[in-house]
XYZ file of C-alpha atoms in Angstrom:
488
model
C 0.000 0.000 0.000
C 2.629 2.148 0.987
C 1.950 6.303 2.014
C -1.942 5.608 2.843
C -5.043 8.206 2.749
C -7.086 9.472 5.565
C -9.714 7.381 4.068
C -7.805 4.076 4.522
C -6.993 5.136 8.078
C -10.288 5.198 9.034
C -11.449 2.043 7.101
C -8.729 0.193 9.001
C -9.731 1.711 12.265
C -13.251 0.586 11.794
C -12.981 -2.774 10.519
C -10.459 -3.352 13.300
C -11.380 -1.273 16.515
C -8.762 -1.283 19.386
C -10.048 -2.548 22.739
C -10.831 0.296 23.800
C -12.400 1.511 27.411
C -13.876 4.878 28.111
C -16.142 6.121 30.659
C -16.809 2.432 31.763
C -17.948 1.231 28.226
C -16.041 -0.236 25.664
C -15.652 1.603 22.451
C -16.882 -0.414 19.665
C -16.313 2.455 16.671
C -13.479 4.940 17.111
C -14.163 6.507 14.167
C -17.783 7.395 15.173
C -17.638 7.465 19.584
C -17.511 10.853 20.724
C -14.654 10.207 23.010
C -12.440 9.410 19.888
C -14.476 9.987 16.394
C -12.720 14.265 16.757
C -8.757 13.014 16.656
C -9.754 9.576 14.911
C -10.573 12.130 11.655
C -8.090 14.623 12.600
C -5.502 11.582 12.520
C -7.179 10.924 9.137
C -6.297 14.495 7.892
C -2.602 14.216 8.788
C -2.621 11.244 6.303
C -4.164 12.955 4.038
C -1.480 16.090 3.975
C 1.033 13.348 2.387
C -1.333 13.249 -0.652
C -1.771 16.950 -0.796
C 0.871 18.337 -4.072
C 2.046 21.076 -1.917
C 3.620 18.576 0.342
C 4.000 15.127 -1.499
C 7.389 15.428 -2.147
C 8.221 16.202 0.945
C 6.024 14.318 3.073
C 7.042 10.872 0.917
C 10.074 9.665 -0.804
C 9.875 6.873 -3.621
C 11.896 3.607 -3.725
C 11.277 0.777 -5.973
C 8.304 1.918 -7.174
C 6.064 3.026 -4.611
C 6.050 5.598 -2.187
C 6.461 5.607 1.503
C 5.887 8.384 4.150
C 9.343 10.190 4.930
C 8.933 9.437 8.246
C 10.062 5.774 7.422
C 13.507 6.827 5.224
C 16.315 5.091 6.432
C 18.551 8.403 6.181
C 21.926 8.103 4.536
C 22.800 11.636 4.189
C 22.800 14.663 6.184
C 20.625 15.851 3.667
C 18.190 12.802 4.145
C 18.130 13.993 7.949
C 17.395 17.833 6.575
C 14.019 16.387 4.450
C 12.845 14.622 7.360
C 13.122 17.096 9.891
C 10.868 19.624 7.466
C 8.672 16.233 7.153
C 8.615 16.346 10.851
C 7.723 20.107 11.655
C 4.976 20.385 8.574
C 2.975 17.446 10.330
C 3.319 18.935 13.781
C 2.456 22.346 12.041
C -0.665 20.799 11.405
C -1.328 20.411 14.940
C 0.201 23.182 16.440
C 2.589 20.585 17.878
C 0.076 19.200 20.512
C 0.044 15.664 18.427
C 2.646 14.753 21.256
C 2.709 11.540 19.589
C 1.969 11.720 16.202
C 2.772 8.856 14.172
C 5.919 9.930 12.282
C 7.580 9.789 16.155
C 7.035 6.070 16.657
C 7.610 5.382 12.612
C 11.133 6.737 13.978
C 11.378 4.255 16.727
C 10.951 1.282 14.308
C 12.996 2.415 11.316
C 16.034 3.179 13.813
C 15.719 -0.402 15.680
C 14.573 -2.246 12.373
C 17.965 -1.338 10.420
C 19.647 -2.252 13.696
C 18.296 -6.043 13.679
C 21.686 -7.241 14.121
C 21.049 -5.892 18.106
C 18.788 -7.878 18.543
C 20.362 -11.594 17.280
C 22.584 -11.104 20.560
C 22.265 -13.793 23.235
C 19.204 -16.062 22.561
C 18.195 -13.856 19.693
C 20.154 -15.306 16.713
C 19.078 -18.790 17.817
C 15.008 -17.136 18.077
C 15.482 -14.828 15.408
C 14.679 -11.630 16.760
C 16.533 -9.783 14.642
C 14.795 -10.873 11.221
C 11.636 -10.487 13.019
C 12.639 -7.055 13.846
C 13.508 -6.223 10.444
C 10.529 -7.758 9.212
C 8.259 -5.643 11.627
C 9.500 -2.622 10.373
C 9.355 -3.507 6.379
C 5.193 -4.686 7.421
C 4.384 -1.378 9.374
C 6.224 0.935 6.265
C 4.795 -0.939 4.283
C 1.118 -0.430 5.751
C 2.248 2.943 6.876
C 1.077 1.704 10.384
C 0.357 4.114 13.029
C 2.104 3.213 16.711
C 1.112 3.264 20.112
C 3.312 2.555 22.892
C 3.930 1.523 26.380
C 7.124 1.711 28.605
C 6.687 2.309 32.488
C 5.380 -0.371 35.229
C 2.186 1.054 37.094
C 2.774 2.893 40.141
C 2.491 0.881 42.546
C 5.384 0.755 44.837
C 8.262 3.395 43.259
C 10.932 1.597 46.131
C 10.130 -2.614 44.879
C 11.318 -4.081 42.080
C 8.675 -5.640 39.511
C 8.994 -8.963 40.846
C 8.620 -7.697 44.888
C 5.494 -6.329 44.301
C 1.824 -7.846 45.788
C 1.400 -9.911 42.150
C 4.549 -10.473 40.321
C 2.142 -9.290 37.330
C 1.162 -6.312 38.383
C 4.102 -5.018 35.939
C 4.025 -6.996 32.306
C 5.933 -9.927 31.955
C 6.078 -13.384 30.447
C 4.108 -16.383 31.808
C 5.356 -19.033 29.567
C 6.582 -19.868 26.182
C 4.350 -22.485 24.010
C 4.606 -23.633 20.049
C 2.818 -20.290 19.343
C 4.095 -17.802 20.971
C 5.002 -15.893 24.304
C 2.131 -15.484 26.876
C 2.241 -12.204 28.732
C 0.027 -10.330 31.426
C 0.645 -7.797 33.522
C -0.085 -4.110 32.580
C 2.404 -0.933 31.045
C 1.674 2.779 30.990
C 1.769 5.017 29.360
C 0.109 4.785 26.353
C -0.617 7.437 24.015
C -2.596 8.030 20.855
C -4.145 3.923 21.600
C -6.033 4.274 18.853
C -3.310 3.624 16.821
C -3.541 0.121 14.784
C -0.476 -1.674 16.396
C 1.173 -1.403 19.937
C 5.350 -1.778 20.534
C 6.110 -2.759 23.699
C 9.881 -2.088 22.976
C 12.296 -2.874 25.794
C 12.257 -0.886 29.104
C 15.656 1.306 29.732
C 14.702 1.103 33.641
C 14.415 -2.776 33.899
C 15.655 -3.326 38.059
C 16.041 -7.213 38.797
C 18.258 -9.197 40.507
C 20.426 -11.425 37.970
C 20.818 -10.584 34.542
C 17.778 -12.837 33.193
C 13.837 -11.548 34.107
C 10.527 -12.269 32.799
C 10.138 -8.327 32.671
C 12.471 -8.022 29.587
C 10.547 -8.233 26.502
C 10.114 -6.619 23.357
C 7.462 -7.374 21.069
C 4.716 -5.824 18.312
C 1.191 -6.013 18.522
C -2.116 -5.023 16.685
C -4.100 -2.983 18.949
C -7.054 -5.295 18.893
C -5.685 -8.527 19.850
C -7.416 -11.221 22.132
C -6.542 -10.007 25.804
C -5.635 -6.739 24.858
C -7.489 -4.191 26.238
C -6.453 0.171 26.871
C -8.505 2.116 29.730
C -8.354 5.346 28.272
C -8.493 8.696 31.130
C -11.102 10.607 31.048
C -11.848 12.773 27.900
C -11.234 16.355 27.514
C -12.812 16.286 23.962
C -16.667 17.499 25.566
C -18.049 17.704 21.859
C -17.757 21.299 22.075
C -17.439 23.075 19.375
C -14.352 23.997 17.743
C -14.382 27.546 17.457
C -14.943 27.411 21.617
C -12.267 24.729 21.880
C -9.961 24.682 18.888
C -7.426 22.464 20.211
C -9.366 19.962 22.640
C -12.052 19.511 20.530
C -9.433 17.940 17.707
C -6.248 16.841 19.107
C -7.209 14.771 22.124
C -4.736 11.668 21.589
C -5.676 10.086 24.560
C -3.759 8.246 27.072
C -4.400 4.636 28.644
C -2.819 1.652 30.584
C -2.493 -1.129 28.867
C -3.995 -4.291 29.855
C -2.504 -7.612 28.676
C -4.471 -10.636 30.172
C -2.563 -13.686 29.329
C -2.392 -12.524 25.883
C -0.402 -14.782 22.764
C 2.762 -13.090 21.425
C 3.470 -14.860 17.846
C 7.086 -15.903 17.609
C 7.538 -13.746 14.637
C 6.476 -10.749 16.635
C 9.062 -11.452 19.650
C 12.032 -9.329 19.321
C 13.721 -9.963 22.544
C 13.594 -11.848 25.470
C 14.899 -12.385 29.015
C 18.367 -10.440 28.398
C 18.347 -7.470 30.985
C 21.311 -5.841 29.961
C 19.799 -5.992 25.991
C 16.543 -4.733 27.322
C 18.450 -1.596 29.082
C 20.245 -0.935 26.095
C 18.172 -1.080 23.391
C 17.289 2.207 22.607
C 20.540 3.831 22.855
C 22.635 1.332 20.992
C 20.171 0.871 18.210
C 19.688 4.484 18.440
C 16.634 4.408 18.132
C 16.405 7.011 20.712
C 17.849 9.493 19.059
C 15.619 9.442 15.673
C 12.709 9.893 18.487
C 14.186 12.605 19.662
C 15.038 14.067 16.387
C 11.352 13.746 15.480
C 10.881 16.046 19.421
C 13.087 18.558 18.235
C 11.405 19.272 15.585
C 7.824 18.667 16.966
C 9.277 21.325 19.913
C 10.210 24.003 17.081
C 6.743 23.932 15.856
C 4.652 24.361 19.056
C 7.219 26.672 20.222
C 6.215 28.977 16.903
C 2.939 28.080 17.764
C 3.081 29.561 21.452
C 5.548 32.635 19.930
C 2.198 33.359 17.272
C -0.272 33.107 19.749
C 1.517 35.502 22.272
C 2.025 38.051 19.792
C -1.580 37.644 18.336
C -2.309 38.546 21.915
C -0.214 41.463 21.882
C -1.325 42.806 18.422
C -4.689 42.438 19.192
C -5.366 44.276 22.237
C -2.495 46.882 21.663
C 0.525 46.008 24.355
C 3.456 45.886 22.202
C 5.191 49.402 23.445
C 5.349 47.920 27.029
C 9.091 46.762 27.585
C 7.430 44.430 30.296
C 5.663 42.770 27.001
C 8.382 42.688 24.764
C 10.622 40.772 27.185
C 8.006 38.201 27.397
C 7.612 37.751 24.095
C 11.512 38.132 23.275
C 11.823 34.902 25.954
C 9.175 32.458 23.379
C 11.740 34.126 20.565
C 14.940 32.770 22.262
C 13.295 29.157 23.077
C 12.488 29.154 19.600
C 16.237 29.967 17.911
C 17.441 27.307 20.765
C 15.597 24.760 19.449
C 15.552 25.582 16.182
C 19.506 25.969 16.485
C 20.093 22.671 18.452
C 18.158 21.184 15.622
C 20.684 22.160 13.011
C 23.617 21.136 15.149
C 22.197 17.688 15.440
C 22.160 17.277 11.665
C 25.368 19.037 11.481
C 26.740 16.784 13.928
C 25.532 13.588 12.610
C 27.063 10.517 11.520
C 27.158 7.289 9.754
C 26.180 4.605 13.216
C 27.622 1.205 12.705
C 24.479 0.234 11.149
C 24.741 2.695 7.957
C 22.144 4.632 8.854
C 22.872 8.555 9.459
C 22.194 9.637 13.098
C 21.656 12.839 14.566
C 24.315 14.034 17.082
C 23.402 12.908 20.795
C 24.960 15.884 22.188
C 22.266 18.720 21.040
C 19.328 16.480 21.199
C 20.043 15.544 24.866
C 20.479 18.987 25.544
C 16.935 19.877 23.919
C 15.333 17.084 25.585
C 16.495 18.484 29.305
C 15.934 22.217 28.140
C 12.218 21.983 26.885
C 10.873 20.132 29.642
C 12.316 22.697 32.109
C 11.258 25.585 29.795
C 8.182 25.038 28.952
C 5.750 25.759 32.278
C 7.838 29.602 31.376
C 5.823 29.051 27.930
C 2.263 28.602 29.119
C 2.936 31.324 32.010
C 3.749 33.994 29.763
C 0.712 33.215 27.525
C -1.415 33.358 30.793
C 0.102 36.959 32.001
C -0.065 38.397 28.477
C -3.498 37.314 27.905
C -4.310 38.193 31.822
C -8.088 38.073 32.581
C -8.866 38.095 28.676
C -8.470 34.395 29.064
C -11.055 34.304 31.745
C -13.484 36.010 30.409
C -14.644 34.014 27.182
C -18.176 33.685 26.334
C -18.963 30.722 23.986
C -20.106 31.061 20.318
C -23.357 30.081 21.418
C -23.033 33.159 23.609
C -22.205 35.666 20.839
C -25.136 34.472 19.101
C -27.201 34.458 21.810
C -29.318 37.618 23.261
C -26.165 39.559 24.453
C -24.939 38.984 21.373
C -24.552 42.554 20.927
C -23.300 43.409 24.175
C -20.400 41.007 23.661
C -19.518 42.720 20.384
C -19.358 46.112 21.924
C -18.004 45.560 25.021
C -15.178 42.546 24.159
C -14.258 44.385 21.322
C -10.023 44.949 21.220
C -7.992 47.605 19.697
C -7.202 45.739 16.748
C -9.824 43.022 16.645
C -13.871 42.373 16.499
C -14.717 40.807 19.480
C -15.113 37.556 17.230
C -11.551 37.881 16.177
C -10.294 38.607 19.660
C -12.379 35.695 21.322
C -11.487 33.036 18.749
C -7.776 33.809 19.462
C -8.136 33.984 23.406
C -9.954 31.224 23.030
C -6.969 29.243 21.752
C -4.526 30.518 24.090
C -6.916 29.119 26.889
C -6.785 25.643 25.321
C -3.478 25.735 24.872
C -2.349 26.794 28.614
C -5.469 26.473 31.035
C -7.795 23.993 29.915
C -7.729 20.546 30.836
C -6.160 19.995 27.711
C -3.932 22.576 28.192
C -2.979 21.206 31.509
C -2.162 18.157 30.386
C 0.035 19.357 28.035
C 2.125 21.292 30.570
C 2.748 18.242 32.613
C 2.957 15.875 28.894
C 5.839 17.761 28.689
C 7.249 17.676 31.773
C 7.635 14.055 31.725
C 7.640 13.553 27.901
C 10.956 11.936 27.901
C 11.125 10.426 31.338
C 11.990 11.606 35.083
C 13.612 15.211 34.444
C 16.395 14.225 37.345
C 17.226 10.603 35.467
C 17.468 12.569 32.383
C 19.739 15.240 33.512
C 21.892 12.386 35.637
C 21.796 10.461 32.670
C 23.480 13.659 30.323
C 26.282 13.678 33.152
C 27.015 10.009 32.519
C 27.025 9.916 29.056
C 28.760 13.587 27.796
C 32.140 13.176 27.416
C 33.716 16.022 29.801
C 36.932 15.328 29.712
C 38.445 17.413 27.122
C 37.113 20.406 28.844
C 39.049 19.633 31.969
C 41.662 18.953 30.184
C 42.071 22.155 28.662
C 41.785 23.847 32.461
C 44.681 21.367 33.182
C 46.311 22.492 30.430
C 46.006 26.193 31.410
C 47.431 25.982 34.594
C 50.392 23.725 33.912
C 51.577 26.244 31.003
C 54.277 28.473 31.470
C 52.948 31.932 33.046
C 54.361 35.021 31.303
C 54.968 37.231 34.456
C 55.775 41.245 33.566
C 59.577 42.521 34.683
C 59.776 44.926 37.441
């Protein structure tokens, strides 16, 4: 099929429904429940956008005859990197960035780890053949142009036990036995976002804590999101069925988030990648690298919403007539250096990158980690100067039912701004509410806290892994050389 429409995303999602929960009930039609039927078609426009001439090129590349979404090109050149990093910031465009996991960020994941299959025929993988499975995987879900869920974390339960200490040894997913067929698993992972999507990759945990160096917790494996056993309890909605104009963001990009439930469920052989192997499991998305194509995608995804929050502040601004404030300005001037950080780390990565032992051209670890401990830490500043630029404007919102209602007229007069009707003013307000202090909003503030793990882990793990040696010794250097020391 390769590069597929909106159209077939939906058919897909129809004729194969995840098992999914919400609000007690199970949801037999994503594409129709109001929970999900808003983001399943806004899903089905981001496909679309890879049809659309303006952006085919860009959004696909060709090879042997077919085309493929960009997000799947196994980049050989710094200038493969450079298309899809545009690939990646015209689909998050289309969301204002708040598709926190769109699919072009797990399409990442499985390109990275699928041209490193060789990782995982270590141990009892070449004897299982995990790594031809792996490979496999990720030529089936190009090929299908597949969108990805996923699930890493244990439920918290007890943050000080290990997996296998805890009341059930199955609280956290692991494997109950092996049979002719397949693996059988149970247990539950969080946190999975976007579970709507038609397959789930429970790729290898990088906090795995057992005793020994084997443990039923280590497993890697694909699934679709409907299988036997399988089920995702989604959080509650924020997508009310409002309308769009009153929430522009909620009422379109709710992804969703759910635990995953796996009761006793069949793993196929061919969809094991790994097993067992602790160290492996640790490991695997650093040395297939696959971690830093994710983050390459969050870069970019980051540069978008970050224009995104830099338009909406100085919509704000514009619109009600604050720009000769100094006060203002060095709000605004702080969204305008977040932006050129970002967009600057970007181009270092790419600068930076190189050929990994697998032949496939990687992004430079160096500004990526930095981005991915600067945003989280950053972005709270985002959604605060939003709220103390738009003050009590973004309080005081009446509804489009409201505007059309019997104070209509009142509204128009009195919410007025200098530069805007009070339409104009309200539909942009409105935004900048969903954005920082709705529920969506919220969630989005601490999404992105967390969106790439503990912020201390990932700022302990940047000290581990930068190399800071030749910076001390240069210091060395300086104070062993020679001092030049004036004559009297």
């Amino acid at each position: 099929m390769g590069a597929r429409t909106g159209q077939q995303f939906l058919d897909r999602l129809r004729q194969n429904p995840p098992n999914l929960y919400v609000d007690g009930a199970r949801v037999e039609d994503p594409t129709t429940h109001p929970a999900t039927r808003n983001v399943a078609h806004s899903l089905a426009g981001l496909y679309d956008l890879q049809h659309d001439p303006r952006y085919l090129d860009l959004l696909t590349f060709e090879e042997d005859g077919e085309r493929y979404a960009t997000a799947f090109l196994v980049p050989r050149t710094k200038d493969d990197l450079r298309k899809i990093g545009a690939a990646h910031r015209v689909r998050a465009d289309y969301s204002l960035g708040t598709l926190g996991r769109a699919p072009d960020y797990m399409n990442a994941n499985v390109m990275a780890a699928g041209m490193a299959s060789a990782y995982f025929d270590q141990g009892e993988g070449q004897e299982r053949h995990f790594g031809e499975h792996m490979r496999r995987y990720f030529e089936y879900v190009r090929a299908n142009d597949l969108c990805l869920t996923h699930a890493l974390t244990n439920p918290q339960v007890n943050r000080s036990k290990q997996a296998s200490e805890l009341p059930d040894p199955y609280i956290a997913l692991g494997i109950v036995e092996e049979t002719a067929a397949g693996v059988i698993v149970r247990g539950a992972r969080m946190l999975a976002t976007l579970p709507i999507a038609d397959e789930i990759l429970i790729f290898p945990s990088t906090v795995i804590k057992e005793n020994g160096d084997r443990s039923r917790y280590a497993i890697g494996f694909g699934l679709p999101t409907d299988t036997p056993g399988l089920s995702f309890q989604c959080r509650e909605p924020f997508d009310l069925g409002r309308d769009t104009e009153d929430h522009p963001l909620s009422s379109r990009f709710d992804e969703q988030d759910a635990f995953v439930i796996f009761d006793d469920v069949l793993v196929p052989w061919e969809r094991v990648f790994l097993m067992y192997d602790m160290t492996l499991a640790n490991q695997a998305y650093a040395k297939t690298d696959a971690v830093l194509h994710m983050a390459y995608q969050v870069v970019n995804q980051k540069i978008s919403k970050t224009g995104a929050f830099l338009g909406v502040a100085q919509g704000i601004v514009d619109t009600v007539g604050s720009g000769q404030f100094q006060h203002v300005q060095g709000k605004v001037s702080e969204i305008i250096i977040t932006l050129e950080i970002m967009k600057a780390l970007e181009v270092a990565a790419v600068d930076g990158a190189q050929l990994n032992a697998y032949g496939v051209m990687t992004p430079a670890r160096g500004p990526l980690d930095a981005a991915r401990n600067y945003y989280p830490a950053i972005y709270p500043r985002l959604n605060e100067i939003i709220q103390l630029l738009g003050a009590s404007g973004i309080i005081m919102m009446p509804s489009r039912a409201d505007r059309e209602g019997p104070l209509g007229h009142f509204i128009e007069k009195h919410l007025q701004a200098t530069n805007a009707t009070a339409e104009e003013r309200l539909k942009l307000f409105r935004l900048a509410w969903d954005l920082t202090l709705s529920s969506f909003g919220a969630r989005q503030n601490l999404y992105e806290k967390h969106f790439f793990g503990d912020p201390i882990r990932m700022s302990s793990a940047l000290y581990e892994v930068y190399d800071k040696q030749p910076y001390v010794q240069r210091i060395r250097q300086f104070l062993d050389q020679p001092k030049a020391v004036a004559a009297d």
